Amino acid sequence: MIMKYNEDKILKEIGDYIKDTYGQHYAQVKEGVQVQDLLRSCGIDKDFCQANAIKYLARFGKKDGRNRKDLLKAVHYIVLLMSSEDESNAKSKSK
Protein backbone atom coordinates (compact mmCIF):
# COMPACT_ATOMS: atom_id res chain seq x y z
CA MET A 1 0.00 0.00 0.00
CA ILE A 2 1.27 3.46 -0.86
CA MET A 3 1.04 5.85 2.03
CA LYS A 4 0.01 9.32 0.91
CA TYR A 5 2.06 11.18 3.51
CA ASN A 6 5.15 8.93 3.50
CA GLU A 7 4.30 7.55 6.92
CA ASP A 8 6.25 4.37 6.17
CA LYS A 9 9.44 6.35 5.50
CA ILE A 10 8.89 8.54 8.55
CA LEU A 11 8.30 5.51 10.79
CA LYS A 12 11.52 3.95 9.49
CA GLU A 13 13.38 7.18 10.25
CA ILE A 14 11.95 7.15 13.78
CA GLY A 15 12.98 3.51 14.23
CA ASP A 16 16.49 4.24 12.98
CA TYR A 17 16.77 7.24 15.31
CA ILE A 18 15.70 5.18 18.33
CA LYS A 19 18.14 2.38 17.44
CA ASP A 20 20.95 4.95 17.23
CA THR A 21 20.19 6.23 20.73
CA TYR A 22 21.15 2.83 22.14
CA GLY A 23 24.70 3.35 20.91
CA GLN A 24 25.10 6.81 22.39
CA HIS A 25 27.14 7.32 25.54
CA TYR A 26 24.23 8.46 27.71
CA ALA A 27 21.88 5.61 26.77
CA GLN A 28 23.32 3.04 29.15
CA VAL A 29 24.40 3.18 32.73
CA LYS A 30 26.13 0.49 34.75
CA GLU A 31 25.19 -3.11 33.88
CA GLY A 32 22.78 -2.24 31.06
CA VAL A 33 20.40 -0.26 33.27
CA GLN A 34 19.18 2.88 31.57
CA VAL A 35 17.93 6.06 33.19
CA GLN A 36 14.47 5.18 31.89
CA ASP A 37 14.63 1.95 33.96
CA LEU A 38 15.44 3.93 37.10
CA LEU A 39 12.63 6.40 36.44
CA ARG A 40 10.22 3.52 35.85
CA SER A 41 11.23 1.83 39.10
CA CYS A 42 10.50 5.09 40.95
CA GLY A 43 7.14 5.44 39.21
CA ILE A 44 7.99 8.79 37.64
CA ASP A 45 8.78 7.72 34.08
CA LYS A 46 5.40 8.65 32.60
CA ASP A 47 5.55 12.22 33.88
CA PHE A 48 9.18 12.50 32.75
CA CYS A 49 8.40 11.23 29.24
CA GLN A 50 5.31 13.41 28.88
CA ALA A 51 7.19 16.51 30.04
CA ASN A 52 10.10 15.84 27.68
CA ALA A 53 7.80 15.23 24.71
CA ILE A 54 6.10 18.55 25.44
CA LYS A 55 9.50 20.26 25.82
CA TYR A 56 10.71 19.11 22.41
CA LEU A 57 7.41 19.92 20.73
CA ALA A 58 7.44 23.40 22.29
CA ARG A 59 11.02 23.91 21.13
CA PHE A 60 10.18 22.88 17.55
CA GLY A 61 10.83 25.70 15.11
CA LYS A 62 12.89 27.77 17.53
CA LYS A 63 16.37 26.39 16.79
CA ASP A 64 17.67 26.53 13.23
CA GLY A 65 18.63 23.14 11.88
CA ARG A 66 17.23 21.25 14.89
CA ASN A 67 13.55 21.00 13.96
CA ARG A 68 13.63 17.43 12.65
CA LYS A 69 15.72 16.26 15.62
CA ASP A 70 13.31 17.90 18.07
CA LEU A 71 10.41 16.02 16.47
CA LEU A 72 12.33 12.73 16.61
CA LYS A 73 13.12 13.28 20.28
CA ALA A 74 9.48 14.11 21.06
CA VAL A 75 8.29 10.97 19.28
CA HIS A 76 10.90 8.87 21.10
CA TYR A 77 9.59 10.09 24.46
CA ILE A 78 6.04 9.33 23.31
CA VAL A 79 7.14 5.79 22.38
CA LEU A 80 8.71 5.38 25.83
CA LEU A 81 5.48 6.66 27.40
CA MET A 82 3.47 4.16 25.36
CA SER A 83 5.80 1.37 26.49
CA SER A 84 5.31 2.34 30.13
CA GLU A 85 1.55 2.51 29.68
CA ASP A 86 1.56 -0.94 28.05
CA GLU A 87 3.55 -2.31 30.99
CA SER A 88 1.13 -0.73 33.49
CA ASN A 89 -1.87 -2.15 31.64
CA ALA A 90 -0.32 -5.62 31.50
CA LYS A 91 0.36 -5.52 35.25
CA SER A 92 -3.19 -4.41 36.07
CA LYS A 93 -4.66 -7.17 33.86
CA SER A 94 -2.58 -9.84 35.59
CA LYS A 95 -3.96 -8.92 39.02
CSV table of C-alpha atoms in Angstrom, one decimal:
chain,number,residue,atom,x,y,z
A,1,MET,CA,0.0,0.0,0.0
A,2,ILE,CA,1.3,3.5,-0.9
A,3,MET,CA,1.0,5.9,2.0
A,4,LYS,CA,0.0,9.3,0.9
A,5,TYR,CA,2.1,11.2,3.5
A,6,ASN,CA,5.1,8.9,3.5
A,7,GLU,CA,4.3,7.6,6.9
A,8,ASP,CA,6.3,4.4,6.2
A,9,LYS,CA,9.4,6.3,5.5
A,10,ILE,CA,8.9,8.5,8.5
A,11,LEU,CA,8.3,5.5,10.8
A,12,LYS,CA,11.5,4.0,9.5
A,13,GLU,CA,13.4,7.2,10.2
A,14,ILE,CA,12.0,7.2,13.8
A,15,GLY,CA,13.0,3.5,14.2
A,16,ASP,CA,16.5,4.2,13.0
A,17,TYR,CA,16.8,7.2,15.3
A,18,ILE,CA,15.7,5.2,18.3
A,19,LYS,CA,18.1,2.4,17.4
A,20,ASP,CA,20.9,4.9,17.2
A,21,THR,CA,20.2,6.2,20.7
A,22,TYR,CA,21.2,2.8,22.1
A,23,GLY,CA,24.7,3.4,20.9
A,24,GLN,CA,25.1,6.8,22.4
A,25,HIS,CA,27.1,7.3,25.5
A,26,TYR,CA,24.2,8.5,27.7
A,27,ALA,CA,21.9,5.6,26.8
A,28,GLN,CA,23.3,3.0,29.2
A,29,VAL,CA,24.4,3.2,32.7
A,30,LYS,CA,26.1,0.5,34.8
A,31,GLU,CA,25.2,-3.1,33.9
A,32,GLY,CA,22.8,-2.2,31.1
A,33,VAL,CA,20.4,-0.3,33.3
A,34,GLN,CA,19.2,2.9,31.6
A,35,VAL,CA,17.9,6.1,33.2
A,36,GLN,CA,14.5,5.2,31.9
A,37,ASP,CA,14.6,2.0,34.0
A,38,LEU,CA,15.4,3.9,37.1
A,39,LEU,CA,12.6,6.4,36.4
A,40,ARG,CA,10.2,3.5,35.8
A,41,SER,CA,11.2,1.8,39.1
A,42,CYS,CA,10.5,5.1,40.9
A,43,GLY,CA,7.1,5.4,39.2
A,44,ILE,CA,8.0,8.8,37.6
A,45,ASP,CA,8.8,7.7,34.1
A,46,LYS,CA,5.4,8.7,32.6
A,47,ASP,CA,5.6,12.2,33.9
A,48,PHE,CA,9.2,12.5,32.7
A,49,CYS,CA,8.4,11.2,29.2
A,50,GLN,CA,5.3,13.4,28.9
A,51,ALA,CA,7.2,16.5,30.0
A,52,ASN,CA,10.1,15.8,27.7
A,53,ALA,CA,7.8,15.2,24.7
A,54,ILE,CA,6.1,18.6,25.4
A,55,LYS,CA,9.5,20.3,25.8
A,56,TYR,CA,10.7,19.1,22.4
A,57,LEU,CA,7.4,19.9,20.7
A,58,ALA,CA,7.4,23.4,22.3
A,59,ARG,CA,11.0,23.9,21.1
A,60,PHE,CA,10.2,22.9,17.6
A,61,GLY,CA,10.8,25.7,15.1
A,62,LYS,CA,12.9,27.8,17.5
A,63,LYS,CA,16.4,26.4,16.8
A,64,ASP,CA,17.7,26.5,13.2
A,65,GLY,CA,18.6,23.1,11.9
A,66,ARG,CA,17.2,21.3,14.9
A,67,ASN,CA,13.5,21.0,14.0
A,68,ARG,CA,13.6,17.4,12.7
A,69,LYS,CA,15.7,16.3,15.6
A,70,ASP,CA,13.3,17.9,18.1
A,71,LEU,CA,10.4,16.0,16.5
A,72,LEU,CA,12.3,12.7,16.6
A,73,LYS,CA,13.1,13.3,20.3
A,74,ALA,CA,9.5,14.1,21.1
A,75,VAL,CA,8.3,11.0,19.3
A,76,HIS,CA,10.9,8.9,21.1
A,77,TYR,CA,9.6,10.1,24.5
A,78,ILE,CA,6.0,9.3,23.3
A,79,VAL,CA,7.1,5.8,22.4
A,80,LEU,CA,8.7,5.4,25.8
A,81,LEU,CA,5.5,6.7,27.4
A,82,MET,CA,3.5,4.2,25.4
A,83,SER,CA,5.8,1.4,26.5
A,84,SER,CA,5.3,2.3,30.1
A,85,GLU,CA,1.6,2.5,29.7
A,86,ASP,CA,1.6,-0.9,28.1
A,87,GLU,CA,3.5,-2.3,31.0
A,88,SER,CA,1.1,-0.7,33.5
A,89,ASN,CA,-1.9,-2.1,31.6
A,90,ALA,CA,-0.3,-5.6,31.5
A,91,LYS,CA,0.4,-5.5,35.3
A,92,SER,CA,-3.2,-4.4,36.1
A,93,LYS,CA,-4.7,-7.2,33.9
A,94,SER,CA,-2.6,-9.8,35.6
A,95,LYS,CA,-4.0,-8.9,39.0
